[in-house]
PDB file of C-alpha atoms in Angstrom:
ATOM      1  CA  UNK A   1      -1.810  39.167  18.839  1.00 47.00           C
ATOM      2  CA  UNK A   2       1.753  38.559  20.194  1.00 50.00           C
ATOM      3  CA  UNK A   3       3.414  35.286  20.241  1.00 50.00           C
ATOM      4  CA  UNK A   4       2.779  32.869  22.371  1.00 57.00           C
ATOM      5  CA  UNK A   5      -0.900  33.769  22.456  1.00 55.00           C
ATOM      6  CA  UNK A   6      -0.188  37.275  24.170  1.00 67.00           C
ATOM      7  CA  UNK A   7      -2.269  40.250  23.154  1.00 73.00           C
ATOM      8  CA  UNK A   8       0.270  43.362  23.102  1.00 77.00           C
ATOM      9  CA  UNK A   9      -1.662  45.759  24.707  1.00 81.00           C
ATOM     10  CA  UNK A  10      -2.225  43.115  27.337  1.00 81.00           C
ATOM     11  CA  UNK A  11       1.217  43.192  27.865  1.00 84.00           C
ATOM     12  CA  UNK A  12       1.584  46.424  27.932  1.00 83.00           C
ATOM     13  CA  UNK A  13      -1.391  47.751  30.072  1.00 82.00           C
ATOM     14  CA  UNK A  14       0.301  44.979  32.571  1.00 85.00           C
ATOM     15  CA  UNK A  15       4.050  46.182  32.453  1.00 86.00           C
ATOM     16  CA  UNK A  16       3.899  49.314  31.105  1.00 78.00           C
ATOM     17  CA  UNK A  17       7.151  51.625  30.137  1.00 77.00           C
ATOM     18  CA  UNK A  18      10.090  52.619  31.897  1.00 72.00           C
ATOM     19  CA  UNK A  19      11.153  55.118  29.459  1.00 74.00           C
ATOM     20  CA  UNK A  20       7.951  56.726  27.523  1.00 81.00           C
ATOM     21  CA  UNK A  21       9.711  59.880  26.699  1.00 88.00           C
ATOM     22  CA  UNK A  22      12.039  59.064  24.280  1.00 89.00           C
ATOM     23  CA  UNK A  23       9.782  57.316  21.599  1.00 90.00           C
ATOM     24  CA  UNK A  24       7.061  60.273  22.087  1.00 92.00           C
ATOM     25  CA  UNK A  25      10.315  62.837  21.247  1.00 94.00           C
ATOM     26  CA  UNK A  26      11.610  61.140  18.198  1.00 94.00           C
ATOM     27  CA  UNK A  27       7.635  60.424  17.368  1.00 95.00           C
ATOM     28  CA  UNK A  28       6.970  64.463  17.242  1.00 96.00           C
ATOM     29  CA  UNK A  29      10.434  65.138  15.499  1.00 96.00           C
ATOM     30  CA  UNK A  30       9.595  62.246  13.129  1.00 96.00           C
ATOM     31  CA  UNK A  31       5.995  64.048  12.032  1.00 97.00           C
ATOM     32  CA  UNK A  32       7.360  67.447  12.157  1.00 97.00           C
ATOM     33  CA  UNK A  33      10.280  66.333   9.219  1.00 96.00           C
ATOM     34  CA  UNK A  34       7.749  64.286   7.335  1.00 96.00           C
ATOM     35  CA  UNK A  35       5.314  67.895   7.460  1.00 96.00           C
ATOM     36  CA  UNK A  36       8.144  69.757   6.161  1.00 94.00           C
ATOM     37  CA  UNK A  37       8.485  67.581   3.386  1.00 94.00           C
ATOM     38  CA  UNK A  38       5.289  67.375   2.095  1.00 94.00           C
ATOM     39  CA  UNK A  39       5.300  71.158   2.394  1.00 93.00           C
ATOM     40  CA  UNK A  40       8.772  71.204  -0.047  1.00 89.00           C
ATOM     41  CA  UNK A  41       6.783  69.005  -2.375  1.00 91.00           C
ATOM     42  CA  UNK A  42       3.774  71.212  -2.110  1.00 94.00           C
ATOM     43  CA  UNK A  43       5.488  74.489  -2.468  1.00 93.00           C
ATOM     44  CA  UNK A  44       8.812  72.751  -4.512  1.00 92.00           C
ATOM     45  CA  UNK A  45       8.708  75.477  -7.311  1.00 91.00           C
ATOM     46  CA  UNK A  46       8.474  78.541  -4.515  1.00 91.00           C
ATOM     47  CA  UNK A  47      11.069  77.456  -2.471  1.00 89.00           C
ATOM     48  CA  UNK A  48      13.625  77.081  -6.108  1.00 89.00           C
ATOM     49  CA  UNK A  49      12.261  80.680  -6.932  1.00 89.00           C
ATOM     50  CA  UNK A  50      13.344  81.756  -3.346  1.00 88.00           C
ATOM     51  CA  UNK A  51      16.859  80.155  -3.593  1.00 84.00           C
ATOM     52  CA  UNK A  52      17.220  81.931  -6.814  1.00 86.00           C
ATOM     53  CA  UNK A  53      16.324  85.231  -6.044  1.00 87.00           C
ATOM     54  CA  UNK A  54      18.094  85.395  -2.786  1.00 84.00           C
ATOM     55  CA  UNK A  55      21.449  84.609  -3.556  1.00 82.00           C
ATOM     56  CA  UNK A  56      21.294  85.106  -7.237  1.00 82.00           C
ATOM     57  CA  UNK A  57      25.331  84.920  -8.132  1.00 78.00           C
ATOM     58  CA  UNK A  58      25.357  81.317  -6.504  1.00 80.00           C
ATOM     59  CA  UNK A  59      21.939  79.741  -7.475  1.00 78.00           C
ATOM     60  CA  UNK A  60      21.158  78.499 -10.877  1.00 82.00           C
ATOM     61  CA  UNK A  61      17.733  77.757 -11.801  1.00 82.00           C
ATOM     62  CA  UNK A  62      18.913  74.073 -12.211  1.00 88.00           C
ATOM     63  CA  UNK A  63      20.982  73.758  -8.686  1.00 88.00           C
ATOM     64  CA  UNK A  64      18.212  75.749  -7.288  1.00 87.00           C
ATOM     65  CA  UNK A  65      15.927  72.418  -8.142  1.00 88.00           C
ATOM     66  CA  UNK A  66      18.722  70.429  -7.070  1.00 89.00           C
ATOM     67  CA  UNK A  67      19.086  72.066  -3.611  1.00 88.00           C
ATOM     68  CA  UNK A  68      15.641  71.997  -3.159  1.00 88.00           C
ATOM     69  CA  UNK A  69      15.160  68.240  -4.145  1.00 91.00           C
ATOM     70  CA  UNK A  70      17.964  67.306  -2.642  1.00 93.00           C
ATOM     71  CA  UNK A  71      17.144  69.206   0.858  1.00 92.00           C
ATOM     72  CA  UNK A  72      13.338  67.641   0.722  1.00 92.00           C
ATOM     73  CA  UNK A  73      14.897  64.376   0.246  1.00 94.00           C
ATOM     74  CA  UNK A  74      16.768  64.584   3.105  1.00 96.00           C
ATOM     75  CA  UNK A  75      14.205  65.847   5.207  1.00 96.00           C
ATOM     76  CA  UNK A  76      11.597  63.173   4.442  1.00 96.00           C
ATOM     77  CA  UNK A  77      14.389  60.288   4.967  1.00 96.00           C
ATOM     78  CA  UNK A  78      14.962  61.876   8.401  1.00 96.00           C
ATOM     79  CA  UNK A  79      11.501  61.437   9.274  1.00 96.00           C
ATOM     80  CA  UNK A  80      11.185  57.982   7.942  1.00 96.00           C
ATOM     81  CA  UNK A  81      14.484  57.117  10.404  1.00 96.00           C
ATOM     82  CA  UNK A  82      12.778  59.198  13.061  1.00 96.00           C
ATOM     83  CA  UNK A  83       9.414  56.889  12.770  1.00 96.00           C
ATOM     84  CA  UNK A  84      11.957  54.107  12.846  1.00 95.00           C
ATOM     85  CA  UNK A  85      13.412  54.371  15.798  1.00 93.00           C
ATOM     86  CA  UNK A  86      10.140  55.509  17.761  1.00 94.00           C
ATOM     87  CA  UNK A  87       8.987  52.320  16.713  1.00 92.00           C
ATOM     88  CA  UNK A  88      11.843  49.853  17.563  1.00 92.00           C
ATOM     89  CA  UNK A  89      12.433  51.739  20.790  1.00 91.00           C
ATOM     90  CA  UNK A  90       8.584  51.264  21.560  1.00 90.00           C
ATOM     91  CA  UNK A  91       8.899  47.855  20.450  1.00 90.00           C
ATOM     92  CA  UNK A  92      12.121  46.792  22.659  1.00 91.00           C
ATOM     93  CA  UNK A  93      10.623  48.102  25.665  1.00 88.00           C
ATOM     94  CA  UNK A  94       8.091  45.647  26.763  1.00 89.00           C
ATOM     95  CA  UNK A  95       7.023  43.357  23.360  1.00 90.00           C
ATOM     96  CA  UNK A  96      10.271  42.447  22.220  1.00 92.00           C
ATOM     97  CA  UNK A  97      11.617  41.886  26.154  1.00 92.00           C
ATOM     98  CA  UNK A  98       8.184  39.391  26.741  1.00 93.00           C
ATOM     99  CA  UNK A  99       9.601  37.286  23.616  1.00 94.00           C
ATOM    100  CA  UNK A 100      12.973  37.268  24.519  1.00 95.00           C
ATOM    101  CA  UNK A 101      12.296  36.454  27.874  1.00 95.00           C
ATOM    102  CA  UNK A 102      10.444  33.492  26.343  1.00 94.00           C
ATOM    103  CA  UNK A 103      13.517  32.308  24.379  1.00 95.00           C
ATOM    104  CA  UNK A 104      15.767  32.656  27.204  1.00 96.00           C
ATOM    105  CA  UNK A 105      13.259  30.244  29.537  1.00 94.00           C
ATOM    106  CA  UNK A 106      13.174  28.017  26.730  1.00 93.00           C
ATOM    107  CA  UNK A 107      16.833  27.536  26.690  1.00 91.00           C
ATOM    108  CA  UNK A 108      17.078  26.255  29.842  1.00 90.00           C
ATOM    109  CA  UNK A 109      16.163  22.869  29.342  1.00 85.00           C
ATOM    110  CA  UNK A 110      14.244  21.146  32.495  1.00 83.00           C
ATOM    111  CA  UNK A 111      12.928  23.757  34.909  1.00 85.00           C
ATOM    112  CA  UNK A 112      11.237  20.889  37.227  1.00 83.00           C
ATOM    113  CA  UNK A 113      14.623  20.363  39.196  1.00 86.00           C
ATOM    114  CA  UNK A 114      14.627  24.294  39.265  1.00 91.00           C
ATOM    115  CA  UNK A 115      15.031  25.514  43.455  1.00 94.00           C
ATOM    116  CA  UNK A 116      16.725  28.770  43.402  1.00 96.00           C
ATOM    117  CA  UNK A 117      16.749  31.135  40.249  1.00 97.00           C
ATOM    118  CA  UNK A 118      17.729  34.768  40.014  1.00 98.00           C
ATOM    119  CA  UNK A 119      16.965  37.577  37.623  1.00 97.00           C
ATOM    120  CA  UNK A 120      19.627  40.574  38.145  1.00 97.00           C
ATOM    121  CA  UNK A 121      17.997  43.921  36.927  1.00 94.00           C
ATOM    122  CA  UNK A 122      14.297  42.628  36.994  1.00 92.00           C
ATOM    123  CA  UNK A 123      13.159  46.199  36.814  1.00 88.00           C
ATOM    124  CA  UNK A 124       8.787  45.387  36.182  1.00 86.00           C
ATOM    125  CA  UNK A 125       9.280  41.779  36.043  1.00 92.00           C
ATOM    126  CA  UNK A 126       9.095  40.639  31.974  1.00 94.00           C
ATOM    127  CA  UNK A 127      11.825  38.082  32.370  1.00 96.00           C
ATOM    128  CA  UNK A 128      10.928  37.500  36.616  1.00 96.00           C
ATOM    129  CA  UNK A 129       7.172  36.814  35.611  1.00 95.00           C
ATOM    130  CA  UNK A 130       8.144  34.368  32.583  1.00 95.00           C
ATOM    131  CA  UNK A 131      10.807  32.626  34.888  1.00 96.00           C
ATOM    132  CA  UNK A 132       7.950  32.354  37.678  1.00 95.00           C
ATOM    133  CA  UNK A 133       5.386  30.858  34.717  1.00 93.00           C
ATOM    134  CA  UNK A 134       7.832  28.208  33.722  1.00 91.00           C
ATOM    135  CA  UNK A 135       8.219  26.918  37.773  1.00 92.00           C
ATOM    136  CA  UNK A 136       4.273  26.968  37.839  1.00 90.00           C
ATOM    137  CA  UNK A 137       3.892  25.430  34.591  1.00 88.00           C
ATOM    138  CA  UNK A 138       6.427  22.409  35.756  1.00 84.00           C
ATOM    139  CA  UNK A 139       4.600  21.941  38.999  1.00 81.00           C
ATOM    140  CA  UNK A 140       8.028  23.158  40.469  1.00 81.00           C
ATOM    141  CA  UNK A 141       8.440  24.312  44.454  1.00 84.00           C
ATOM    142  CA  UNK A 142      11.104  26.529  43.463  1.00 91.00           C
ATOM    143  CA  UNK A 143      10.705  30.302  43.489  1.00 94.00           C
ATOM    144  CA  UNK A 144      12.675  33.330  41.718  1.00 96.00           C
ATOM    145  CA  UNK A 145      14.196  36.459  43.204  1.00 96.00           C
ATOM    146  CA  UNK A 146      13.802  39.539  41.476  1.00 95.00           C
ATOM    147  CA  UNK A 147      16.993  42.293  42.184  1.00 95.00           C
ATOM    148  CA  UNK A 148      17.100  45.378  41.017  1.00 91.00           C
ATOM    149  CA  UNK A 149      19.260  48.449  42.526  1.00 81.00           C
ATOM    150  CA  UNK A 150      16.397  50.797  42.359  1.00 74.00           C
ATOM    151  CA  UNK A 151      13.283  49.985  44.722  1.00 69.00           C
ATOM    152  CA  UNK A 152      10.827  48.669  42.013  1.00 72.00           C
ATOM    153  CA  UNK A 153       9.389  46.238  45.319  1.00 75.00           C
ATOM    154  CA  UNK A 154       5.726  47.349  44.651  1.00 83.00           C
ATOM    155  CA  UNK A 155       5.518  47.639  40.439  1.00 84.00           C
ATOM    156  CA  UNK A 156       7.203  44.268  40.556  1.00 88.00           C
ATOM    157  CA  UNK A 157       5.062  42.520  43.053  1.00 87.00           C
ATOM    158  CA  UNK A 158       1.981  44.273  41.215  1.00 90.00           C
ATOM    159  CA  UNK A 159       3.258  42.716  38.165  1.00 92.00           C
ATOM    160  CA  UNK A 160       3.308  38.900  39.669  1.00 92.00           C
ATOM    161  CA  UNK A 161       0.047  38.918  41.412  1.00 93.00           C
ATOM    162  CA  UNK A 162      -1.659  40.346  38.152  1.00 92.00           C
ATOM    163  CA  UNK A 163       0.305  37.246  36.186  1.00 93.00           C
ATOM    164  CA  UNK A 164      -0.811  35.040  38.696  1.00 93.00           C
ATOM    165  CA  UNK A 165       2.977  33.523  40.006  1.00 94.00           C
ATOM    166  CA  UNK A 166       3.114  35.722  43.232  1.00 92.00           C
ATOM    167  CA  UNK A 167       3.690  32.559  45.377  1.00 94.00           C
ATOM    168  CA  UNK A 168       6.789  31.949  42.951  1.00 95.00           C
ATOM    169  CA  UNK A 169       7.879  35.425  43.424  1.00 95.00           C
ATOM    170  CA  UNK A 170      10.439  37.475  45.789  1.00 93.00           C
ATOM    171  CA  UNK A 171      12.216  40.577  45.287  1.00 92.00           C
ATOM    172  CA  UNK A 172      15.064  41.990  46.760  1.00 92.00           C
ATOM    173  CA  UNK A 173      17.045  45.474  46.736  1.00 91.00           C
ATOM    174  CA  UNK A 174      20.902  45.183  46.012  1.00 92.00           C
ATOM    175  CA  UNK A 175      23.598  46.068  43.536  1.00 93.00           C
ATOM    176  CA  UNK A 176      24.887  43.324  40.686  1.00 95.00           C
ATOM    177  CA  UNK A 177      27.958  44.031  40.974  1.00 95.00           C
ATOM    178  CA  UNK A 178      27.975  43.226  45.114  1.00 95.00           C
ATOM    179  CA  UNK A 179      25.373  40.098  45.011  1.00 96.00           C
ATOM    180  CA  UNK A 180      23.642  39.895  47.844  1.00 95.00           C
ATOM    181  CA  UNK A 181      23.371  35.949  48.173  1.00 96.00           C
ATOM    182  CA  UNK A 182      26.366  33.383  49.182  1.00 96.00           C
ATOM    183  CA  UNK A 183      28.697  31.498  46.749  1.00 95.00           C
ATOM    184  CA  UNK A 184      26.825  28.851  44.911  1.00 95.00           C
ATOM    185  CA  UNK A 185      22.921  29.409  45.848  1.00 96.00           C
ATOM    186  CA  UNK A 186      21.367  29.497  42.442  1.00 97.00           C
ATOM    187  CA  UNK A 187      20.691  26.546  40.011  1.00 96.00           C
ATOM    188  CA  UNK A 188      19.578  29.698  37.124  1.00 97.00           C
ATOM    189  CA  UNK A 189      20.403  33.335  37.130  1.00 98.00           C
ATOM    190  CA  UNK A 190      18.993  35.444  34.164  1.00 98.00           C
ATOM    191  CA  UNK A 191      19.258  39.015  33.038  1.00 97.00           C
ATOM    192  CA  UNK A 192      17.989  41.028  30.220  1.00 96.00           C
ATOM    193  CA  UNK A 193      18.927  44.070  29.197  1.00 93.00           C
ATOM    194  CA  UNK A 194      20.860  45.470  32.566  1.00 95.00           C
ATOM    195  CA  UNK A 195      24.393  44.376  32.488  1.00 96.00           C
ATOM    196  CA  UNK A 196      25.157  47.212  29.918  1.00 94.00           C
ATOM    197  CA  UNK A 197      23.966  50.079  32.124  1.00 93.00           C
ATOM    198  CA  UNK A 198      26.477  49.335  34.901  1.00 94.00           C
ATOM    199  CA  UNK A 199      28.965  52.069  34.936  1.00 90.00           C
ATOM    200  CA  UNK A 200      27.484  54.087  32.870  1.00 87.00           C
ATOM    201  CA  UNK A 201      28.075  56.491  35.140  1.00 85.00           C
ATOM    202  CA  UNK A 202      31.695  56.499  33.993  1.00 87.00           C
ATOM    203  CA  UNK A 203      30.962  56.454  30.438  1.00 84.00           C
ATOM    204  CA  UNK A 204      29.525  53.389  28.572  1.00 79.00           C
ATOM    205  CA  UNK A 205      33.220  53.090  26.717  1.00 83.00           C
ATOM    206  CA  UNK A 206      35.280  53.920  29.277  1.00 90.00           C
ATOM    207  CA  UNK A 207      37.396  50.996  31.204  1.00 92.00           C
ATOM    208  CA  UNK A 208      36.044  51.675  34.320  1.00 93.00           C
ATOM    209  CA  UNK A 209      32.570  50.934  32.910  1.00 93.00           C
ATOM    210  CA  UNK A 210      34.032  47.954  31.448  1.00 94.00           C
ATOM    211  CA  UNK A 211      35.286  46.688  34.096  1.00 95.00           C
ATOM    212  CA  UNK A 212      31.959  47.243  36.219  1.00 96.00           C
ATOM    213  CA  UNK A 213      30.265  45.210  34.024  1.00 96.00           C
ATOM    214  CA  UNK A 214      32.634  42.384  34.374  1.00 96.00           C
ATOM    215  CA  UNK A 215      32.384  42.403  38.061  1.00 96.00           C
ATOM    216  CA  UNK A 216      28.798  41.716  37.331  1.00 97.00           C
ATOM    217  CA  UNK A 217      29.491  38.562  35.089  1.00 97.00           C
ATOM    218  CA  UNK A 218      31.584  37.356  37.833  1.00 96.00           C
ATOM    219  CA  UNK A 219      29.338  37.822  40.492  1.00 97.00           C
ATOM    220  CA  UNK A 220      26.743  35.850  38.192  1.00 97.00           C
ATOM    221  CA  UNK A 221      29.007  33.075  38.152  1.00 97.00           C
ATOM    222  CA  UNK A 222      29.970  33.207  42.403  1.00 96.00           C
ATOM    223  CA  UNK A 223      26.611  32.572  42.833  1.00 97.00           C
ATOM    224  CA  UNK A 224      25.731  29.840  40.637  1.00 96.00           C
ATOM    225  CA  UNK A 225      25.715  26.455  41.797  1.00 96.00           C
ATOM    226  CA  UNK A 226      28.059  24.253  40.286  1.00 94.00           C
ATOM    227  CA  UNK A 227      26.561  22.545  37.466  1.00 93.00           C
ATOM    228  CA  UNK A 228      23.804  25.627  36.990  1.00 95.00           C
ATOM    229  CA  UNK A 229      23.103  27.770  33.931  1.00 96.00           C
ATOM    230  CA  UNK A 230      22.684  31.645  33.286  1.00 97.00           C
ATOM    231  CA  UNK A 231      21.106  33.346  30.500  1.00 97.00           C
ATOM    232  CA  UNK A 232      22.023  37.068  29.501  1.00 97.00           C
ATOM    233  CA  UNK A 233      20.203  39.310  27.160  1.00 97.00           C
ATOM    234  CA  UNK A 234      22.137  42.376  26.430  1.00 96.00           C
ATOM    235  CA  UNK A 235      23.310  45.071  24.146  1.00 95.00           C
ATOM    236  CA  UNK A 236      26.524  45.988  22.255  1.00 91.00           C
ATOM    237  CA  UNK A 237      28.979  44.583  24.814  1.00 94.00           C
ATOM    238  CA  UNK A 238      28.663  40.854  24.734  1.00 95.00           C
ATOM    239  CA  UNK A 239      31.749  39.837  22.799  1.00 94.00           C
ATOM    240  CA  UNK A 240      33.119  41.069  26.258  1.00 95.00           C
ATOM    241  CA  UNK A 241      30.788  38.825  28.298  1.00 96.00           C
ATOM    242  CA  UNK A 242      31.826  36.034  26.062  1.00 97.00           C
ATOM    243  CA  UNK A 243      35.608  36.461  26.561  1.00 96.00           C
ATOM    244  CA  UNK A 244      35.292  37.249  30.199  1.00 96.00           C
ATOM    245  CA  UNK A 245      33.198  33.995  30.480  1.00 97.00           C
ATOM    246  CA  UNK A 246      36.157  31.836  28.534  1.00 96.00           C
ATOM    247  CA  UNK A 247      38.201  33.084  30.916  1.00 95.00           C
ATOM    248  CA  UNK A 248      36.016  31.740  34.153  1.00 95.00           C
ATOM    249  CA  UNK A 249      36.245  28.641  32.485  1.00 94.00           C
ATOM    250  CA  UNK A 250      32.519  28.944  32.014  1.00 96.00           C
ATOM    251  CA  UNK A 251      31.164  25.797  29.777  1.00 95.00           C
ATOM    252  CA  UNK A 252      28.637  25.416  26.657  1.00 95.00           C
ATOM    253  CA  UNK A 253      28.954  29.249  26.252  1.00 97.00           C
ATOM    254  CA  UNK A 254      26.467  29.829  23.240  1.00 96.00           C
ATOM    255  CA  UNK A 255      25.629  33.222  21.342  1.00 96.00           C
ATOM    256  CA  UNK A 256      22.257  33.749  19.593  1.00 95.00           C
ATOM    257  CA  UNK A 257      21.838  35.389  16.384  1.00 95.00           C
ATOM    258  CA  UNK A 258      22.071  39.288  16.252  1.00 94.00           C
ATOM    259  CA  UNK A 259      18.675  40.855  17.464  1.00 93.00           C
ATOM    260  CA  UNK A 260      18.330  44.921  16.720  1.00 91.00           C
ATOM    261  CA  UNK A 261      17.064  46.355  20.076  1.00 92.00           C
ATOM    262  CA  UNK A 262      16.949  49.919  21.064  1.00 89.00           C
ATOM    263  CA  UNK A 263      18.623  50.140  17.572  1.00 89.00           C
ATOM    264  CA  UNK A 264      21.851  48.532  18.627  1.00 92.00           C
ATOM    265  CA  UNK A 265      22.748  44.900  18.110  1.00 93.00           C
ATOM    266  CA  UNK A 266      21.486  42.609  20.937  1.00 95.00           C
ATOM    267  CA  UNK A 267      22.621  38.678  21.643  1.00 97.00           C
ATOM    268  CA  UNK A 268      21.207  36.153  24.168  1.00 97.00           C
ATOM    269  CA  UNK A 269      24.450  34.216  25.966  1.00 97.00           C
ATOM    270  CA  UNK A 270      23.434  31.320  27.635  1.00 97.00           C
ATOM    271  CA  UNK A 271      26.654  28.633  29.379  1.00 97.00           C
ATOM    272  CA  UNK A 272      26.915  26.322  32.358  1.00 96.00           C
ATOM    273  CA  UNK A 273      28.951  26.747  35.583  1.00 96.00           C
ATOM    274  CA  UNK A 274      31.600  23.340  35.170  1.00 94.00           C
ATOM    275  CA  UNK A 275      30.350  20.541  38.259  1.00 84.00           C
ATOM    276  CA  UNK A 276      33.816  20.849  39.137  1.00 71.00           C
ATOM    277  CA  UNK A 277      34.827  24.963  38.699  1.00 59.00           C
ATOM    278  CA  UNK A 278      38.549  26.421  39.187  1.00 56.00           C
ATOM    279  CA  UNK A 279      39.046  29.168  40.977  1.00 54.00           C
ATOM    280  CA  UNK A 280      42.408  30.097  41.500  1.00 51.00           C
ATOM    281  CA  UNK A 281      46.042  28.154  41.056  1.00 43.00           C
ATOM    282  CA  UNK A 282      45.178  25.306  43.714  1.00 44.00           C
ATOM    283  CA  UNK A 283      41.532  25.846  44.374  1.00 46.00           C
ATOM    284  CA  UNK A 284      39.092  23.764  42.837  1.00 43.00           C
ATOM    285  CA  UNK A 285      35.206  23.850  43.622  1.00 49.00           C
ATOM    286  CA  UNK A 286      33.493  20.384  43.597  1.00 42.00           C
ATOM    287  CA  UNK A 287      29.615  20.509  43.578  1.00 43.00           C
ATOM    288  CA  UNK A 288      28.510  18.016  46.199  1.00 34.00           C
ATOM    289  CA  UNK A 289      25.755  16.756  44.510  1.00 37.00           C
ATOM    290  CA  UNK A 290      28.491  14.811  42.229  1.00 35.00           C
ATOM    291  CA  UNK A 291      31.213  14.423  44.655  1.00 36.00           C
ATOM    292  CA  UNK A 292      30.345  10.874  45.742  1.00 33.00           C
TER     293      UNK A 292
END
C-alpha cells in the first residue's frame, strides 16, 4: 500500500506512464551486467588464465587476478546502479508524483475559499486529480484547469471521471510560457515536474532555456490573484525559480527539503503573490478584495 491509503498498482493501472522505455532499457542493461558478473565469478580462474596467456609480457598471474577482480567488480556495481535507476525512474513517474502532489495540496492551507486554480503541465492529471479531491473534499464550488501544450484532453479527462472529480475538472491546450488566462484569475496555480522541460529544445543549460523557463515563473505570477499562492515541484533548476521569484517581489517563498527524482535533486517551492504587488517603477497592483 501507498500512502495515504493508495494501493500502487491502483495508481498506476489509473495513470499509467508517460515514459515506459527508459526504465525497461536500463532494466535489461542492469540484468545483462549483473549476468556477466556472476559469469566472472563462475568462470574467475578461466578468464585470469586467458589474460595470462594472451598477452603474456604484460599479465602476471597476480595482476591477471587483479584485472579480473577488479573488472567483475566493476561490472556487478554497474548493474546494481543500473537496477537503481530503473527503479527511481519507475518510482518518480507516477508513485512518487501522487505523494508529492499530496504535499503540495497540503501546503496550501484552506482550499474552501478556493474558485479558480491552475495546474501548468498537467500531463495525466496526478497533481490536477489531487487538486480536484481537495475542492470536493472541502465542499468547495471551485474547479481546476488542467494545461498542458500537448493535447492530453482525453487521458486527462479519463483520469478525472475514473477519480471521481470530473465536475471539478477542465482542461485546456496552451503554452506556459504564453498563459492563456487574463492577469490575476487564479487564487492557486500548481506545477510538478514541467517547468524544467521548457526550452529544452535549446539545451537544458543554455540561456535561452533559462530564460524560457523564467518566462514561465512570470507568467505564473501574471495570473495569480493578488493575495494567491503557487506551488512548484521541479528538478535541478529551482535555486533559479527562487531568485527569479525574490526578484517579483514574490512573498513567504519556502523551499522543501531535497527529494531525489529521476535521479536528480528535486524541491517543492511554494510563496504568495503580495495583496498589494509592484510591477514596474510607478505601478502598483492593489487586490480589490482589500482595497476598501
Amino acid at each position: 500500500m501507498g500512502k495515504n491509503g493508495r494501493d500502487w498498482t491502483q495508481i498506476y493501472a489509473i495513470y499509467g506512464m508517460d515514459d515506459y522505455q527508459t526504465p525497461i532499457f536500463l532494466l535489461i542493461h542492469a540484468i545483462i551486467f549483473s549476468v556477466s558478473s556472476i559469469l566472472f565469478l563462475i568462470y574467475f580462474d578461466s578468464i585470469c588464465t586467458s589474460f595470462t596467456s594472451l598477452l603474456p609480457s604484460l599479465f602476471t598471474t597476480g595482476f591477471a587476478r587483479f584485472t579480473a577482480g577488479f573488472t567483475g567488480s566493476v561490472t556487478a556495481l554497474t548493474g546494481v546502479c543500473l537496477f537503481y535507476a530503473a527503479g527511481n525512474i519507475f518510482y518518480s513517474s507516477v508513485a512518487l508524483r501522487f505523494e508529492i502532489a499530496q504535499r503540495m495540496v497540503n501546503s496550501v492551507h484552506d482550499w474552501s475559499t478556493v474558485k479558480t486554480a491552475l495546474d501548468v503541465g498537467c500531463g495525466r492529471g496526478i497533481l490536477l486529480n489531487t487538486v480536484a479531491m481537495h475542492l470536493k473534499k472541502q465542499g468547495s464550488s471551485g474547479t481546476v484547469v488542467g494545461l498542458d501544450r500537448k493535447n492530453t484532453t482525453v487521458s486527462t479527462l479519463r483520469t478525472a471521471r475514473t477519480e471521481g472529480v470530473q465536475e471539478y475538472v477542465t482542461f485546456r491546450e496552451g503554452d506556459a510560457r504564453r498563459l492563456p488566462f487574463p492577469d490575476d484569475y487564479f487564487d492557486v496555480v500548481v506545477s510538478a515536474g514541467f517547468v524544467h522541460t521548457v526550452g529544452k529544445e535549446f539545451g537544458q543549460s543554455s540561456a535561452a532555456a533559462a530564460a524560457e523557463r523564467m518566462r514561465v515563473i512570470g507568467e505564473v505570477v501574471r495570473v495569480m490573484k493578488c493575495g494567491g499562492c503557487a506551488v512548484v515541484w521541479d528538478l535541478v533548476h529551482v535555486p533559479e525559480y527562487v531568485q527569479r521569484l525574490h526578484e517579483l517581489k514574490m512573498e513567504d517563498v519556502r523551499v522543501s527539503e531535497r527529494v531525489t527524482a529521476f535521479m536528480v535533486n528535486s524541491h517543492i517551492v511554494s510563496f504568495r503573490k503580495p495583496r498589494q504587488h509592484v510591477l514596474g517603477l510607478n505601478e502598483v497592483r492593489l487586490d480589490w478584495r482589500f482595497s476598501n
